[in-house]
Coordinates of N, CA and C in Angstrom, one line a residue:
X286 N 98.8 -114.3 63.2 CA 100.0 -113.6 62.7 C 100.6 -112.8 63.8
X287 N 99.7 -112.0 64.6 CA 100.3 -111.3 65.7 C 101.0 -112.2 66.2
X288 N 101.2 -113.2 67.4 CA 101.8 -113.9 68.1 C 102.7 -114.6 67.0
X289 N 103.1 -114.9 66.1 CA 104.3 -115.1 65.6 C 105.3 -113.8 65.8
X290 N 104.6 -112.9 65.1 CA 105.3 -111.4 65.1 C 105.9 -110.9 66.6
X291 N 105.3 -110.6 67.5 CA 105.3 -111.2 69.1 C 106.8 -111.8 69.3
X292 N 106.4 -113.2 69.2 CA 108.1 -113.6 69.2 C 109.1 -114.2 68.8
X293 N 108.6 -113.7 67.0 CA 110.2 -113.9 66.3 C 110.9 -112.4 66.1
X294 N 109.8 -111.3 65.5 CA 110.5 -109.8 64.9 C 111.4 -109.4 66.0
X295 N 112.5 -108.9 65.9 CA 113.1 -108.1 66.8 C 113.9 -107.0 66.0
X296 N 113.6 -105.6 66.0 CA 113.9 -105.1 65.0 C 113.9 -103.8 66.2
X297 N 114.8 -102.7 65.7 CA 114.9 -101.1 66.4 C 115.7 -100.3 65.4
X298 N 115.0 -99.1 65.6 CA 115.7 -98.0 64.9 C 115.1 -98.0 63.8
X299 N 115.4 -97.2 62.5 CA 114.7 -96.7 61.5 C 114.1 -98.2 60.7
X300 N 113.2 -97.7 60.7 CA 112.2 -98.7 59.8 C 111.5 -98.8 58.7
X301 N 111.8 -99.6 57.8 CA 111.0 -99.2 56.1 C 109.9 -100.9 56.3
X302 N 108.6 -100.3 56.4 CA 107.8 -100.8 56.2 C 106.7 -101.0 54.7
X303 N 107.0 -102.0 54.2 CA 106.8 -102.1 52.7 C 105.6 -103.2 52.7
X304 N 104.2 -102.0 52.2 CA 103.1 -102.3 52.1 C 102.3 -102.4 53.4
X305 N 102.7 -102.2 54.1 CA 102.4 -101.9 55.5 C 101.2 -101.1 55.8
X306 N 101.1 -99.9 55.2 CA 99.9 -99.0 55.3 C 100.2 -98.1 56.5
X307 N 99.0 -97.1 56.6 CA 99.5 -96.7 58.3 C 99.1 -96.9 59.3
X308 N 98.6 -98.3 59.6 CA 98.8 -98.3 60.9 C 98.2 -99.7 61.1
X309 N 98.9 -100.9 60.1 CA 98.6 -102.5 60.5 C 98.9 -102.9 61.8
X310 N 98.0 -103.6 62.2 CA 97.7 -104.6 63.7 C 99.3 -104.8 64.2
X311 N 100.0 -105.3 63.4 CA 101.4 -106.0 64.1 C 102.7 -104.4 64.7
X312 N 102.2 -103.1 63.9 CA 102.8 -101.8 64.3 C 102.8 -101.9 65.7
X313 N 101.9 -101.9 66.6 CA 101.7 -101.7 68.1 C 102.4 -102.6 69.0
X314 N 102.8 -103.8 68.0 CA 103.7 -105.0 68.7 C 105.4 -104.7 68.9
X315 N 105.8 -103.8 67.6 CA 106.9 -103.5 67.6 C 107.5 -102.2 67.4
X316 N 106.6 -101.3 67.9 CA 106.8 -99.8 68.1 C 107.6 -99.8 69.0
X317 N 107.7 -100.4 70.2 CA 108.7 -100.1 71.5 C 109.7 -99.4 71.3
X318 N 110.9 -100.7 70.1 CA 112.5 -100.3 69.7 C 112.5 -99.6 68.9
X319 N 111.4 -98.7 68.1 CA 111.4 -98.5 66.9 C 111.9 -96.7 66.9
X320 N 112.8 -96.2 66.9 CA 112.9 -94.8 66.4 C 112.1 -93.5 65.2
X321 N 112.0 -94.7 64.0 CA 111.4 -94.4 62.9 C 110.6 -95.3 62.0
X322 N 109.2 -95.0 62.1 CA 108.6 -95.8 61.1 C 108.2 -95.7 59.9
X323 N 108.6 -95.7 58.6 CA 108.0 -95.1 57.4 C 107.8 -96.5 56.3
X324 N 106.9 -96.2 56.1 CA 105.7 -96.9 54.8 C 105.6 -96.4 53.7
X325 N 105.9 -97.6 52.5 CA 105.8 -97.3 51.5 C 105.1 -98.3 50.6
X326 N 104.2 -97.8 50.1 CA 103.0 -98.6 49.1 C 102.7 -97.6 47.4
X327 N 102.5 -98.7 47.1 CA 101.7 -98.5 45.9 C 100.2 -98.0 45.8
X328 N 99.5 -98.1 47.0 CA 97.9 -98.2 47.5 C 97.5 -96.8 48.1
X329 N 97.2 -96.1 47.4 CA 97.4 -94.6 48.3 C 96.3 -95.1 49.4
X330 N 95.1 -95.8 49.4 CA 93.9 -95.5 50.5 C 94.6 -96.6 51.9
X331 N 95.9 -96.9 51.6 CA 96.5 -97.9 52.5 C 97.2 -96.5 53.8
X332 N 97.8 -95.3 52.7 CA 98.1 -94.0 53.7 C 99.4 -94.1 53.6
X333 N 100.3 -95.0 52.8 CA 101.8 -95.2 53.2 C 102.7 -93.6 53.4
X334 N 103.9 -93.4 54.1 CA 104.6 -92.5 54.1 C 105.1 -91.9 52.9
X335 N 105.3 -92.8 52.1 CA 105.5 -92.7 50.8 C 104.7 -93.3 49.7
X336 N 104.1 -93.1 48.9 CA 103.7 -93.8 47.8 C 104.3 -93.9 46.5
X337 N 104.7 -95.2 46.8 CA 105.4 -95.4 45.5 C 105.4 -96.8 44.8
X338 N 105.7 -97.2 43.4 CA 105.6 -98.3 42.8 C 106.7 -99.3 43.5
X339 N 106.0 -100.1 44.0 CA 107.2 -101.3 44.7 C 107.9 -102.0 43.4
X340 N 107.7 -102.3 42.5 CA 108.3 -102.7 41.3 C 109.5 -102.3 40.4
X341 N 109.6 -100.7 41.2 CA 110.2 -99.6 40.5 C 111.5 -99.4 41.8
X342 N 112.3 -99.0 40.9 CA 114.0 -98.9 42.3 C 112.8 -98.1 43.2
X343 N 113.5 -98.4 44.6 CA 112.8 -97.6 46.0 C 113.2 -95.9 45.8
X344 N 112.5 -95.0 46.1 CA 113.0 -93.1 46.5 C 113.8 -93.4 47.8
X345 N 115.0 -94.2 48.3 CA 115.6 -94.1 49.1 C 117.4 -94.2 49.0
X346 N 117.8 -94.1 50.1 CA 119.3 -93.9 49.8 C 119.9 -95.2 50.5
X347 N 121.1 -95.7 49.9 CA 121.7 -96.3 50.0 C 121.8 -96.7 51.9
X348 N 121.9 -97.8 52.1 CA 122.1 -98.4 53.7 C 121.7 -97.3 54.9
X349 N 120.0 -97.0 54.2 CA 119.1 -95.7 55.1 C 118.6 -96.4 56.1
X350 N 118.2 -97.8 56.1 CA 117.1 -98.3 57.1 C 117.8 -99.5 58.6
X351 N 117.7 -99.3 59.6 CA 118.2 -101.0 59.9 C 117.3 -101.9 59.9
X352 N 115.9 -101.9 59.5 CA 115.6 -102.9 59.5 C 114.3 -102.8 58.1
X353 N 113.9 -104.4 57.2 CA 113.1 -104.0 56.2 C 112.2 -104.8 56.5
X354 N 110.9 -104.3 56.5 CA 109.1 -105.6 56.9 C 108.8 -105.6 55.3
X355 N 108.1 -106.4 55.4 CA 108.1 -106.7 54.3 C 107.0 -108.1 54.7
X356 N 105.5 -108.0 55.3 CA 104.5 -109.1 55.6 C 103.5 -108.9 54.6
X357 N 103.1 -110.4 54.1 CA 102.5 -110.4 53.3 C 102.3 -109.2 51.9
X358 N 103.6 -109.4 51.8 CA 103.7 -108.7 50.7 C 104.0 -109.3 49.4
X359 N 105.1 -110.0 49.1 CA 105.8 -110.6 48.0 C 104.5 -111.4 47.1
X360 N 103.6 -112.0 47.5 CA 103.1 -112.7 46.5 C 102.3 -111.4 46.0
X361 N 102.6 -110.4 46.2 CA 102.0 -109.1 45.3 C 102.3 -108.6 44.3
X362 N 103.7 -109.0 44.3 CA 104.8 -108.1 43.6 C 105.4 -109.1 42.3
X363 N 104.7 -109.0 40.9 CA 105.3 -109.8 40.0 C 106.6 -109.6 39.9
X364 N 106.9 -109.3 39.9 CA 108.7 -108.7 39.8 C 109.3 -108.5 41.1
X365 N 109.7 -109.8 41.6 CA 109.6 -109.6 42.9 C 111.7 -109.6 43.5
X366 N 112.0 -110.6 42.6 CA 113.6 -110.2 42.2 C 113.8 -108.5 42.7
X367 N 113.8 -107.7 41.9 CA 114.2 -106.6 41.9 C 113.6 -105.8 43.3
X368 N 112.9 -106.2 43.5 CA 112.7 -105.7 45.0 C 113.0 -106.1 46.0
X369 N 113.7 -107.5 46.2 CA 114.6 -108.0 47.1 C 116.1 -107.2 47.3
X370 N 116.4 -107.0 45.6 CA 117.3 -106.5 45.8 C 117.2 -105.2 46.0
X371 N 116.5 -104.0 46.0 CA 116.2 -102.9 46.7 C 115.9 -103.2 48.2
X372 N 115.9 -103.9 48.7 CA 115.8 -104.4 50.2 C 117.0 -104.5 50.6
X373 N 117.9 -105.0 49.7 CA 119.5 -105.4 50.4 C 120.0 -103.9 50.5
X374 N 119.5 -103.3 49.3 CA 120.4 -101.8 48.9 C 120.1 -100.9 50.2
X375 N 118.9 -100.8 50.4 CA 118.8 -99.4 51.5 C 118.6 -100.2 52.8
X376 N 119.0 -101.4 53.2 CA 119.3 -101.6 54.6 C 120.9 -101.4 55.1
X377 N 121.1 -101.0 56.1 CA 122.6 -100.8 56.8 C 122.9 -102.1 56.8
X378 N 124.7 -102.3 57.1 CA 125.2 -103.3 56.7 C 125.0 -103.9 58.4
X379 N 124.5 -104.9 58.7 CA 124.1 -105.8 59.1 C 122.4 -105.7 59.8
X380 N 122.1 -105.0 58.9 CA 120.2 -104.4 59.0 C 119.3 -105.9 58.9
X381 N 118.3 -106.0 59.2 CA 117.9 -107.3 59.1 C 116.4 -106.5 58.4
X382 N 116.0 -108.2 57.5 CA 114.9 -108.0 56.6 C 113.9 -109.1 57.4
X383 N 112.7 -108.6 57.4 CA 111.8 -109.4 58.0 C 110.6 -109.6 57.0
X384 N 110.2 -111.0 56.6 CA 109.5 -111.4 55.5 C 108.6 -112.2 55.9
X385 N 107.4 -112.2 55.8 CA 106.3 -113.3 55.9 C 105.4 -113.4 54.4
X386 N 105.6 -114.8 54.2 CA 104.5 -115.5 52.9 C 103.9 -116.1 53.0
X387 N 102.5 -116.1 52.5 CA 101.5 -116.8 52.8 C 102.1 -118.7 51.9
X388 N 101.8 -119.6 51.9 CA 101.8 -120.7 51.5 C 100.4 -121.0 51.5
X389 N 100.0 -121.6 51.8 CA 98.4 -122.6 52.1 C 97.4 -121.5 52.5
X390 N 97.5 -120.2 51.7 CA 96.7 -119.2 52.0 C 95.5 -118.8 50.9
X391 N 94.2 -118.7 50.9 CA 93.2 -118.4 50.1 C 93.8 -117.2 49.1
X392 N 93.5 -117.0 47.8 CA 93.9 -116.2 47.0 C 93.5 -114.5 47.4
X393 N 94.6 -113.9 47.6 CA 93.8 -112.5 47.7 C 94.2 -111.4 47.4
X394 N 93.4 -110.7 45.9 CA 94.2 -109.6 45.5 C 94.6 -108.3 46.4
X395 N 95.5 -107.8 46.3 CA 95.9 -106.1 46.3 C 96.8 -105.2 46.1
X396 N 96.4 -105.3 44.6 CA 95.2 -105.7 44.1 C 95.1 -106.7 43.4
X397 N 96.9 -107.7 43.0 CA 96.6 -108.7 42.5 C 97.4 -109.7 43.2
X398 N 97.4 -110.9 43.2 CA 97.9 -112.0 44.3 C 98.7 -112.9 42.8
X399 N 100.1 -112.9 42.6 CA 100.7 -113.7 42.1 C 101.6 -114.9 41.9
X400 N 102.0 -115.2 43.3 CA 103.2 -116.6 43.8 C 102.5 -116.8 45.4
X401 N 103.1 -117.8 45.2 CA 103.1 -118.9 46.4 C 105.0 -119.5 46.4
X402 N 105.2 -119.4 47.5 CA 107.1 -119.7 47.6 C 107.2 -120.5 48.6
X403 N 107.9 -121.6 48.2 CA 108.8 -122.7 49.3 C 109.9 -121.9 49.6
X404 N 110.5 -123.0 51.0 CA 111.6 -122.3 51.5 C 112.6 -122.6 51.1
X405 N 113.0 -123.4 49.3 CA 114.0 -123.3 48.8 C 114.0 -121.8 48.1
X406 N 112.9 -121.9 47.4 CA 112.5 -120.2 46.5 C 112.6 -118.9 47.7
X407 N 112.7 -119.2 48.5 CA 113.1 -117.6 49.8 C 114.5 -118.0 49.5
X408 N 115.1 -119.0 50.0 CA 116.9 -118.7 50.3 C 117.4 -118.6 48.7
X409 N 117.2 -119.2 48.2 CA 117.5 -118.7 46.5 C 117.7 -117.4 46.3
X410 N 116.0 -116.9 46.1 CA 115.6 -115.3 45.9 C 116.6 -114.6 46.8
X411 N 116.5 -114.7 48.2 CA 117.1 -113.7 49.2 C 118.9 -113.6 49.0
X412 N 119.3 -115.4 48.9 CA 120.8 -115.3 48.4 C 121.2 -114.6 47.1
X413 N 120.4 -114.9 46.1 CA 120.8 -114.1 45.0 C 120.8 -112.3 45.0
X414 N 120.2 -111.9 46.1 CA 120.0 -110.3 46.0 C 121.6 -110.2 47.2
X415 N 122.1 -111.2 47.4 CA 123.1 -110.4 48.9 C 123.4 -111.3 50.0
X416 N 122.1 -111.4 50.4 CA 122.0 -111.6 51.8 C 122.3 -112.6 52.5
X417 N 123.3 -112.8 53.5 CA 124.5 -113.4 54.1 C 123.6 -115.0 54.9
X418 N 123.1 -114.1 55.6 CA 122.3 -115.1 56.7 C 120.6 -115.2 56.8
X419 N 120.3 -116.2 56.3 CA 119.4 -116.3 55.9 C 118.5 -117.5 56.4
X420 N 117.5 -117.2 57.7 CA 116.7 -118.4 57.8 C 115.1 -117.9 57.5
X421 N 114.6 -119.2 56.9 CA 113.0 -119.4 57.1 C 112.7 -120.3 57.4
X422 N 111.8 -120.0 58.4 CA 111.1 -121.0 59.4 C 109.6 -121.4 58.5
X423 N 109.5 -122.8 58.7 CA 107.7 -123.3 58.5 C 107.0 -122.5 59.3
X424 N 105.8 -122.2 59.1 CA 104.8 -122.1 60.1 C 103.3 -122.6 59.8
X425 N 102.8 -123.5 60.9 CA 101.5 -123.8 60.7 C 101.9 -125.3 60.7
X426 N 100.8 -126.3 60.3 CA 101.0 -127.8 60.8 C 99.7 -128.4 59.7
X427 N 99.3 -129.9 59.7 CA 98.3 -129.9 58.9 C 97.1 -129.4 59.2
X428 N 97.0 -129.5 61.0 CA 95.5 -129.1 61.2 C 95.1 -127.6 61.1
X429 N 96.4 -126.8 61.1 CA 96.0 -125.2 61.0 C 95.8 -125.3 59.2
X430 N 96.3 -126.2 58.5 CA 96.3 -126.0 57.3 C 95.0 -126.4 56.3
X431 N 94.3 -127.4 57.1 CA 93.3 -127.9 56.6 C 92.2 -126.7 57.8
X432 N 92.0 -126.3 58.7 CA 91.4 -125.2 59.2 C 91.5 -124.0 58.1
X433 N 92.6 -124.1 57.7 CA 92.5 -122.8 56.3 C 91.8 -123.1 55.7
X434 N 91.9 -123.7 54.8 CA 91.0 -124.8 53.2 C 89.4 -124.5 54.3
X435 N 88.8 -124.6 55.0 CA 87.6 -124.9 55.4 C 86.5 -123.9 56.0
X436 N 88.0 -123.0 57.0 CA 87.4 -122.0 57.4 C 86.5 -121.0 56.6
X437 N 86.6 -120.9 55.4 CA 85.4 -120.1 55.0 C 84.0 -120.5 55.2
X438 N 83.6 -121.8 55.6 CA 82.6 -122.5 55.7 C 82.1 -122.0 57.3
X439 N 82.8 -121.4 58.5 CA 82.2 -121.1 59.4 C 82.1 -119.8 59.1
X440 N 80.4 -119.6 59.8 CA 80.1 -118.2 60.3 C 80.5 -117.9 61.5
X441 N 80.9 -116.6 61.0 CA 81.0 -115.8 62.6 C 82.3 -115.7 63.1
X442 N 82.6 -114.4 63.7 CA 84.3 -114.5 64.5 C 84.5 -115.9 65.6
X443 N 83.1 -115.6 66.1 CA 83.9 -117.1 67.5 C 84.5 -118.2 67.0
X444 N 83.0 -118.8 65.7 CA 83.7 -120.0 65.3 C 85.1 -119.9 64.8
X445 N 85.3 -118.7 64.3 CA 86.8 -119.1 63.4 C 87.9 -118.7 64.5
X446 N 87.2 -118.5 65.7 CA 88.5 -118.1 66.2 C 88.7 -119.5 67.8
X447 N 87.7 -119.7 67.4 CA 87.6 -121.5 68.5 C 88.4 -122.4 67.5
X448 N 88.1 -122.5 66.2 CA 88.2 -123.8 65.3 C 90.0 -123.4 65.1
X449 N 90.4 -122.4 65.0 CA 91.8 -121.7 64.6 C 92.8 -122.3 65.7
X450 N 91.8 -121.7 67.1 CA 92.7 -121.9 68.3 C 92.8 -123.3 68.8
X451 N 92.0 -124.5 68.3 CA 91.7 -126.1 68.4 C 92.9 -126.4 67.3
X452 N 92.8 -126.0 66.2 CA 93.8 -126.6 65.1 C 95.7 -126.3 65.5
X453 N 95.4 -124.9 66.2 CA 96.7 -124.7 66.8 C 97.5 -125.5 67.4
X454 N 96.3 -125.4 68.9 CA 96.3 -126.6 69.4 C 96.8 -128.2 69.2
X455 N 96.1 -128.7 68.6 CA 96.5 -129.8 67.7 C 97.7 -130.2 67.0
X456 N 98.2 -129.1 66.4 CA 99.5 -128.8 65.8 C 100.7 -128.7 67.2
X457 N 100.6 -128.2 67.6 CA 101.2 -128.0 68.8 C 101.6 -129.3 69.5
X458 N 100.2 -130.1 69.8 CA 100.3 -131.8 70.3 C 101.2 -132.5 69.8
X459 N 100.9 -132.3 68.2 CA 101.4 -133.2 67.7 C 103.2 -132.8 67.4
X460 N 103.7 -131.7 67.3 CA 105.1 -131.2 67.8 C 105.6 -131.7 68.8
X461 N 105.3 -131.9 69.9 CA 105.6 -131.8 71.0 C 105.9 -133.9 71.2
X462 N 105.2 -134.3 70.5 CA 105.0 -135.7 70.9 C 106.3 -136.6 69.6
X463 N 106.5 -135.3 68.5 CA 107.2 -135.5 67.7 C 107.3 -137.0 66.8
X464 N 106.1 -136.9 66.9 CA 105.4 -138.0 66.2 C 105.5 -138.0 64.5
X465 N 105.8 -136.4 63.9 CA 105.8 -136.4 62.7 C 106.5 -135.1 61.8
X466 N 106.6 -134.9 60.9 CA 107.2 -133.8 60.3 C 106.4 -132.2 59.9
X467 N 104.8 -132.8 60.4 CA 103.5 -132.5 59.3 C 104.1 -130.6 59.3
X468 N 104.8 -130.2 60.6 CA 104.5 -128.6 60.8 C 105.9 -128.4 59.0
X469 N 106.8 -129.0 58.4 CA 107.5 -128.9 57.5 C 106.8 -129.2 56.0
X470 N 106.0 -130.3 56.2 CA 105.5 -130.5 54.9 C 104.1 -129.8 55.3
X471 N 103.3 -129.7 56.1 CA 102.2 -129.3 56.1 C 102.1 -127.4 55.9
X472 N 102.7 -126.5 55.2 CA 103.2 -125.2 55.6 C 102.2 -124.5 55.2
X473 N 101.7 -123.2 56.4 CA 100.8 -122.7 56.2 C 101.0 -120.9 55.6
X474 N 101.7 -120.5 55.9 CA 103.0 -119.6 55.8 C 104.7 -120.0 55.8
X475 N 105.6 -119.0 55.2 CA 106.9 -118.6 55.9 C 107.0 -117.4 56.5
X476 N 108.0 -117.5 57.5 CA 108.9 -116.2 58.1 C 110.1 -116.6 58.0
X477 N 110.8 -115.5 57.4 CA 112.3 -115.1 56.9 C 112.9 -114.2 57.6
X478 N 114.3 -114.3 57.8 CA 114.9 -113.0 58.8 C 116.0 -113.1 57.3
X479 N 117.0 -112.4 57.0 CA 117.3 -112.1 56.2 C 118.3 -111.1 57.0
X480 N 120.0 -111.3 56.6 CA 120.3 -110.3 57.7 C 121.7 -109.6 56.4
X481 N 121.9 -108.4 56.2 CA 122.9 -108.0 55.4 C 124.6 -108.0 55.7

């Protein structure tokens, strides 16, 4: 996830990080541009700046943020409509939204795990709240996707992190030789930029 985050996010200035916690892995990648960082969760032991019901209108004002994160969050959120559209409300007008969803990902509550979304159900969701410009990109291929499904079977960080970097690999090969579509139908995640 880091090295996607790396180099797709490009974000500066005030920041609403939603579900974030205080102080996830991908923070140190994109602190540089960042003026303002504030978090807001439902999870107090997560430390957010704010704690609050993400289901519920945001405690924020109107076009406060320029940019909204929002990783691995959505398949959290049953009511997830209404919080898109609190995303459009307190970003500035051409603020961009940054979204990652798992697809081909093991179930995992926090505390409960609800949807799984194609990249018709992101431009849908995201067009119906506002938002003008809107891409999501596939990510992952079949071999990172079948390394998902399996990987609970190895022990140990090395193996998952040999077997991960071989499937990338792989994926990669087979892009490159454009032999096939697998990184579109094969989806192991989305990332969404979303721009107001």
């Amino acid at each position: 996830m880091n090295s996607i985050i790396r180099e797709r996010v490009k974000i500066q200035g005030r920041i609403l990080d939603l579900g974030g916690g205080d102080r996830p892995s991908y923070r140190l990648l994109l602190e540089s541009q960042v003026t303002e960082w504030v978090t807001a969760d439902i999870v107090p032991d997560n430390k957010p700046t704010v704690l609050c019901n993400l289901e519920q209108p945001l405690p924020f004002e109107d076009s406060e943020f320029d940019a909204v994160i929002a990783f691995n969050l959505l398949e959290h959120i049953y009511n997830h409509q209404p919080l898109i559209g609190e995303m459009y409300r307190i970003l500035k007008p051409g603020g961009n939204c940054e979204v990652m969803v798992p697809f081909l990902i093991n179930i995992h509550g926090d505390p409960h795990d609800y949807f799984r979304y194609t990249e018709s159900s992101l431009n849908k969701l995201f067009k119906h709240a506002g938002f003008a410009k809107i891409d999501v990109i596939p990510l992952g291929g079949i071999f990172q996707s079948a390394f998902q499904i399996i990987h609970p079977l190895f022990k140990g960080k090395i193996l998952n992190t040999i077997g991960g970097t071989c499937a990338i690999g792989l994926d990669n090969v087979l892009k490159n030789l454009k032999k096939s579509n697998f990184e579109n139908r094969w989806v192991l995640m989305y990332y969404l930029t979303a721009k107001k």
